[in-house]
PDB file of C-alpha atoms and ligand atoms in Angstrom:
ATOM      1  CA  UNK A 317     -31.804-117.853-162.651  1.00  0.00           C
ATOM      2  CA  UNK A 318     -31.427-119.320-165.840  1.00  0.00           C
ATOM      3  CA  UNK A 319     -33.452-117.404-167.887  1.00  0.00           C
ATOM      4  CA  UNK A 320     -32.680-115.775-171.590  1.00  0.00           C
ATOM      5  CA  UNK A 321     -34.583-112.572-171.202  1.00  0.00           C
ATOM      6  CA  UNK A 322     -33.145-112.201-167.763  1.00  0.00           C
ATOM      7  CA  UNK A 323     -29.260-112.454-169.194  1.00  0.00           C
ATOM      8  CA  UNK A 324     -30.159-109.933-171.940  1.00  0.00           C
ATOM      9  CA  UNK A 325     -31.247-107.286-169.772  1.00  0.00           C
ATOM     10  CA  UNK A 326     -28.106-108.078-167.553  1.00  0.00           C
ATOM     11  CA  UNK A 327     -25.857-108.327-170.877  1.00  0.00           C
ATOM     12  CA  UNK A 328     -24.720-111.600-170.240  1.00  0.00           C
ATOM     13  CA  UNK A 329     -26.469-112.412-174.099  1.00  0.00           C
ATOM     14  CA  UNK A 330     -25.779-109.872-176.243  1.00  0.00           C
ATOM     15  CA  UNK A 331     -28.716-108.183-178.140  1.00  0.00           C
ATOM     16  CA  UNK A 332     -29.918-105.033-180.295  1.00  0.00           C
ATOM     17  CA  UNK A 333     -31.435-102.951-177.823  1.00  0.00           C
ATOM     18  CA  UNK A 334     -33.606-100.134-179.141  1.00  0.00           C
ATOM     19  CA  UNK A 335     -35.687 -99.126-175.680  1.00  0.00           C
ATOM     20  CA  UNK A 336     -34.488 -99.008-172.183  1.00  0.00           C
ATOM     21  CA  UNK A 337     -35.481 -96.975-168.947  1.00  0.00           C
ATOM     22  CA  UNK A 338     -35.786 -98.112-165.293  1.00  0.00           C
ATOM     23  CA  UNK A 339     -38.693-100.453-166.024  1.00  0.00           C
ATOM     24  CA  UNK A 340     -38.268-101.570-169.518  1.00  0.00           C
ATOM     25  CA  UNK A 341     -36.085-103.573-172.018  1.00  0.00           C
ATOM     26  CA  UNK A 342     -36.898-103.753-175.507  1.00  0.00           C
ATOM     27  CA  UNK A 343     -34.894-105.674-178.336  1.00  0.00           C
ATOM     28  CA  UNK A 344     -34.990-106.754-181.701  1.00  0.00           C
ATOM     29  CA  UNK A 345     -36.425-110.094-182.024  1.00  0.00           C
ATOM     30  CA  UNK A 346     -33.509-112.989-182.876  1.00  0.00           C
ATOM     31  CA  UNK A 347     -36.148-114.318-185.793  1.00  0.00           C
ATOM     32  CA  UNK A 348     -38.287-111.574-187.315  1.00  0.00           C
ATOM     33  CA  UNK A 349     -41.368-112.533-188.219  1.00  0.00           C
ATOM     34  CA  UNK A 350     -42.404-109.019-189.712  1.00  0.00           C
ATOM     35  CA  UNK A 351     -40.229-106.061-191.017  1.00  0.00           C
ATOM     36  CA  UNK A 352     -40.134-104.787-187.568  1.00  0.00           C
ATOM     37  CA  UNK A 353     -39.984-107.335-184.773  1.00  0.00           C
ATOM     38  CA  UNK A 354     -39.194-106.182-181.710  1.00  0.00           C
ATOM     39  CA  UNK A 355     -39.732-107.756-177.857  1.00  0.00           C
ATOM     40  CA  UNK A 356     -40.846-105.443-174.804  1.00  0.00           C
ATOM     41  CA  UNK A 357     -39.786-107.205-171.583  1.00  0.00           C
ATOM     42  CA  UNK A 358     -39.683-106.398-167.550  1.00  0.00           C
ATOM     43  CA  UNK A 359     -36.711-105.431-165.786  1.00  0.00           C
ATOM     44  CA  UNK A 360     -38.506-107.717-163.413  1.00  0.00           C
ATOM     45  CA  UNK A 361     -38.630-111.403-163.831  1.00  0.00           C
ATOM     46  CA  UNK A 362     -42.149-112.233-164.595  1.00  0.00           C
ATOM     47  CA  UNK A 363     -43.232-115.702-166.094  1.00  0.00           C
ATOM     48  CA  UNK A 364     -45.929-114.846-167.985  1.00  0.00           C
ATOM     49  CA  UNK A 365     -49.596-113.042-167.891  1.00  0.00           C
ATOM     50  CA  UNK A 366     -50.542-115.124-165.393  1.00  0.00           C
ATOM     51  CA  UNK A 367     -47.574-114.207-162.939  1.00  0.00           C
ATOM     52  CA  UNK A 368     -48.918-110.837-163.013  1.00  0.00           C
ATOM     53  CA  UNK A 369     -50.556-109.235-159.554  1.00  0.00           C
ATOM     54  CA  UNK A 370     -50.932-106.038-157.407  1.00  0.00           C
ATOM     55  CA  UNK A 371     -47.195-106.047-157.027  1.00  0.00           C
ATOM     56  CA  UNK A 372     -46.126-106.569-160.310  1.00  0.00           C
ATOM     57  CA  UNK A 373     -48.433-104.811-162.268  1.00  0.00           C
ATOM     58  CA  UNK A 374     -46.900-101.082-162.925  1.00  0.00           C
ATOM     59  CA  UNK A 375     -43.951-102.995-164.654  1.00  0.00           C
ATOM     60  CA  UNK A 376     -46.804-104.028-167.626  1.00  0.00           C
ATOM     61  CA  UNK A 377     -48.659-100.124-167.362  1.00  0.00           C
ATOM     62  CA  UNK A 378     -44.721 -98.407-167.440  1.00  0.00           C
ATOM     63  CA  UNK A 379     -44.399-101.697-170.669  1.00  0.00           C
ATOM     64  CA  UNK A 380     -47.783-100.148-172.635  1.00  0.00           C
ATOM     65  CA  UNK A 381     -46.782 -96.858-171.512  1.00  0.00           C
ATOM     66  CA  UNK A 382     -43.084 -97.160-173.391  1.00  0.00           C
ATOM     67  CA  UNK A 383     -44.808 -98.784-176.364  1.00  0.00           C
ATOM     68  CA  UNK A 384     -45.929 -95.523-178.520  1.00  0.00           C
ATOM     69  CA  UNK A 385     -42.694 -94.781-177.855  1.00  0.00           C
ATOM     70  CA  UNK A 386     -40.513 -97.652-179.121  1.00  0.00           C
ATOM     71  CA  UNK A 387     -42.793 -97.786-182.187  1.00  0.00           C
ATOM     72  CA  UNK A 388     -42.830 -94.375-183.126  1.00  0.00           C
ATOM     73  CA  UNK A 389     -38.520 -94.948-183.297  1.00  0.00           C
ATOM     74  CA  UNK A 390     -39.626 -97.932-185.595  1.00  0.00           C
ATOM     75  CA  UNK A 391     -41.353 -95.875-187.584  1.00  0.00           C
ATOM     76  CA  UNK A 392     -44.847 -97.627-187.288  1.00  0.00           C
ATOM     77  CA  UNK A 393     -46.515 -94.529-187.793  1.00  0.00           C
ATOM     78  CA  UNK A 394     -49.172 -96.756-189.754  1.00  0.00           C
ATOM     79  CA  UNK A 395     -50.247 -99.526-186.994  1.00  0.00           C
ATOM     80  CA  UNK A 396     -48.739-102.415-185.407  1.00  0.00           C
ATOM     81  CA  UNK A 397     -49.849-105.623-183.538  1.00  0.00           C
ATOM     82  CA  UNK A 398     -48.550-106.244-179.989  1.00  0.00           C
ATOM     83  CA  UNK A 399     -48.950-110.453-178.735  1.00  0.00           C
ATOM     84  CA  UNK A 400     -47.899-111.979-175.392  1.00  0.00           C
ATOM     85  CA  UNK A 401     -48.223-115.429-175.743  1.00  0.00           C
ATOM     86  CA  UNK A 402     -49.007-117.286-172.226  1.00  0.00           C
ATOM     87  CA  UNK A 403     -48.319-120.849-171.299  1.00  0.00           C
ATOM     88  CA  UNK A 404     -47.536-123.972-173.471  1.00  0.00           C
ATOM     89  CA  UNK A 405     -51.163-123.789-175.836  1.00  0.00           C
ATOM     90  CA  UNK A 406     -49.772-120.648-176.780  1.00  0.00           C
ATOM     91  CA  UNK A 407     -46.419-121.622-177.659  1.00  0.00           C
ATOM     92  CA  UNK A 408     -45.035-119.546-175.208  1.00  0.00           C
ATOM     93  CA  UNK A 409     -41.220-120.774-175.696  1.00  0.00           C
ATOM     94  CA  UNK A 410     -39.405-117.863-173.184  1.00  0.00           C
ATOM     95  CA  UNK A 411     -40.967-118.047-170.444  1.00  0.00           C
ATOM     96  CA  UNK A 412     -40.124-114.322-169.586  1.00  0.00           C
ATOM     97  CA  UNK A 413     -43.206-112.013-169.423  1.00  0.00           C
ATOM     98  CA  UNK A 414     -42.645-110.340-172.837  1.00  0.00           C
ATOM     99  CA  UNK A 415     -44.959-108.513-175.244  1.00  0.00           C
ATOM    100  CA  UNK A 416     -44.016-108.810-179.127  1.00  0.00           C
ATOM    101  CA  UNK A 417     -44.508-105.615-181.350  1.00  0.00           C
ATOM    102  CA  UNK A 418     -45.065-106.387-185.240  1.00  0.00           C
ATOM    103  CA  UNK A 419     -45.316-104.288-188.069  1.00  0.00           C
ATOM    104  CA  UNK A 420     -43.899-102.289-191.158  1.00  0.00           C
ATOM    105  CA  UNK A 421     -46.051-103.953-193.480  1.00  0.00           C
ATOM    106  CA  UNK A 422     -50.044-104.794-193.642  1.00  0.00           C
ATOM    107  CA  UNK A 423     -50.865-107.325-191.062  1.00  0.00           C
ATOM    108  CA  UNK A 424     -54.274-109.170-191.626  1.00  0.00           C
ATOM    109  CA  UNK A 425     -56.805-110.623-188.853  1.00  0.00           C
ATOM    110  CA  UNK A 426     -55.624-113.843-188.485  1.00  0.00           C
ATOM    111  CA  UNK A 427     -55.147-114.113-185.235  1.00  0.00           C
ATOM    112  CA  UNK A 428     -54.688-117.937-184.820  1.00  0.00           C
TER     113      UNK A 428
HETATM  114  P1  LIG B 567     -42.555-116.615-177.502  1.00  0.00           P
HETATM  115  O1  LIG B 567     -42.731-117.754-178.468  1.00  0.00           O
HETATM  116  O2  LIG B 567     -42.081-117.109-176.154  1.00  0.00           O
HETATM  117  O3  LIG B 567     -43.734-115.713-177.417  1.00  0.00           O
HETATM  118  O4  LIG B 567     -41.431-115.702-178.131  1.00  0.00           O
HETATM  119  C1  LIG B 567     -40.085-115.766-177.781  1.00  0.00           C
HETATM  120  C2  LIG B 567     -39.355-114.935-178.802  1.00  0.00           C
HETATM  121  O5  LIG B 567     -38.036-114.713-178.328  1.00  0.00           O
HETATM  122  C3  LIG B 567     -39.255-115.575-180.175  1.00  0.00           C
HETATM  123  O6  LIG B 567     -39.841-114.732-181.150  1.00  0.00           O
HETATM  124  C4  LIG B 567     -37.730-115.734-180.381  1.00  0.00           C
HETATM  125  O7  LIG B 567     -37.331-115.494-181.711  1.00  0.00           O
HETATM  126  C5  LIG B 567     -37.154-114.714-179.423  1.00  0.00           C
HETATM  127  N1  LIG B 567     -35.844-115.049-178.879  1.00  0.00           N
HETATM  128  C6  LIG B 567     -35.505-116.221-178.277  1.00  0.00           C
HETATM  129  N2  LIG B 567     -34.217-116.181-177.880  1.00  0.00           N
HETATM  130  C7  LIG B 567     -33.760-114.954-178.222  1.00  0.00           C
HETATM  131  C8  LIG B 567     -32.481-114.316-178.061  1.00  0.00           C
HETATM  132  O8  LIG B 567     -31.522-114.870-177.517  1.00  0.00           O
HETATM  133  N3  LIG B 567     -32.366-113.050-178.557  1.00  0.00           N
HETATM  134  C9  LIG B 567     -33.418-112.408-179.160  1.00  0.00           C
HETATM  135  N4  LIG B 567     -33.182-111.170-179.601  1.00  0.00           N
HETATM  136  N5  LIG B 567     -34.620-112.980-179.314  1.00  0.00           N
HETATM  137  C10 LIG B 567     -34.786-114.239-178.859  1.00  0.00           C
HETATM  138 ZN1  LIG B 568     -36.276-113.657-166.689  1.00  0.00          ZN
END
């Protein structure tokens, strides 16, 4: 499958993992758009929020579950924002289920 996400947790693309167990991938983003910028992905190829079902789902609770996790290693202590974008309206551009983590510095409400 041609997929970017896919070839990262395979290490066919080469990336700066900071999270892994039997579930879970997580990397620093390519182009941070905050101090810390780092993507959560399934071990499981999963489009997108709307490819998730009965099946699928424990890969997104064992995801949220590794979160506190990855950004207590970041040092987030203070907050961060997590995003999944879904679908072309919101600019989803990997279309890899895959949950964005942003902080180390004040992040205001704009969500749009
Ligand atoms: P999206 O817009 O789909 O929500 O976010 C995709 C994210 O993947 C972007 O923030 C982009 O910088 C990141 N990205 C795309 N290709 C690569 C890559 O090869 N390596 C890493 N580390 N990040 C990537
Ligand atoms: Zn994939």
């Amino acid at each position: 499958m041609d997929c970017i996400f896919c070839k990262i947790i395979n290490g066919d693309i080469p990336s700066t993992k900071v999270y892994e167990d039997e579930w879970v991938y997580a990397f620093k983003d390519i182009n941070p758009m905050a101090p810390v910028h780092i993507l959560v992905i399934p071990k499981e190829h999963i489009c997108c929020a709307n490819a998730v079902n009965a099946e699928n789902s424990h890969y997104v609770a064992r995801i949220f579950e590794a979160i506190p996790k990855i950004a207590a290693d970041a040092g987030l202590e203070n907050g961060y924002r997590i995003i999944s974008n879904c679908g072309p309206d919101a600019d989803q551009t990997v279309l890899h289920l895959h949950f964005h983590i942003l902080g180390g510095k004040k992040l205001y409400s704009q969500l749009v």
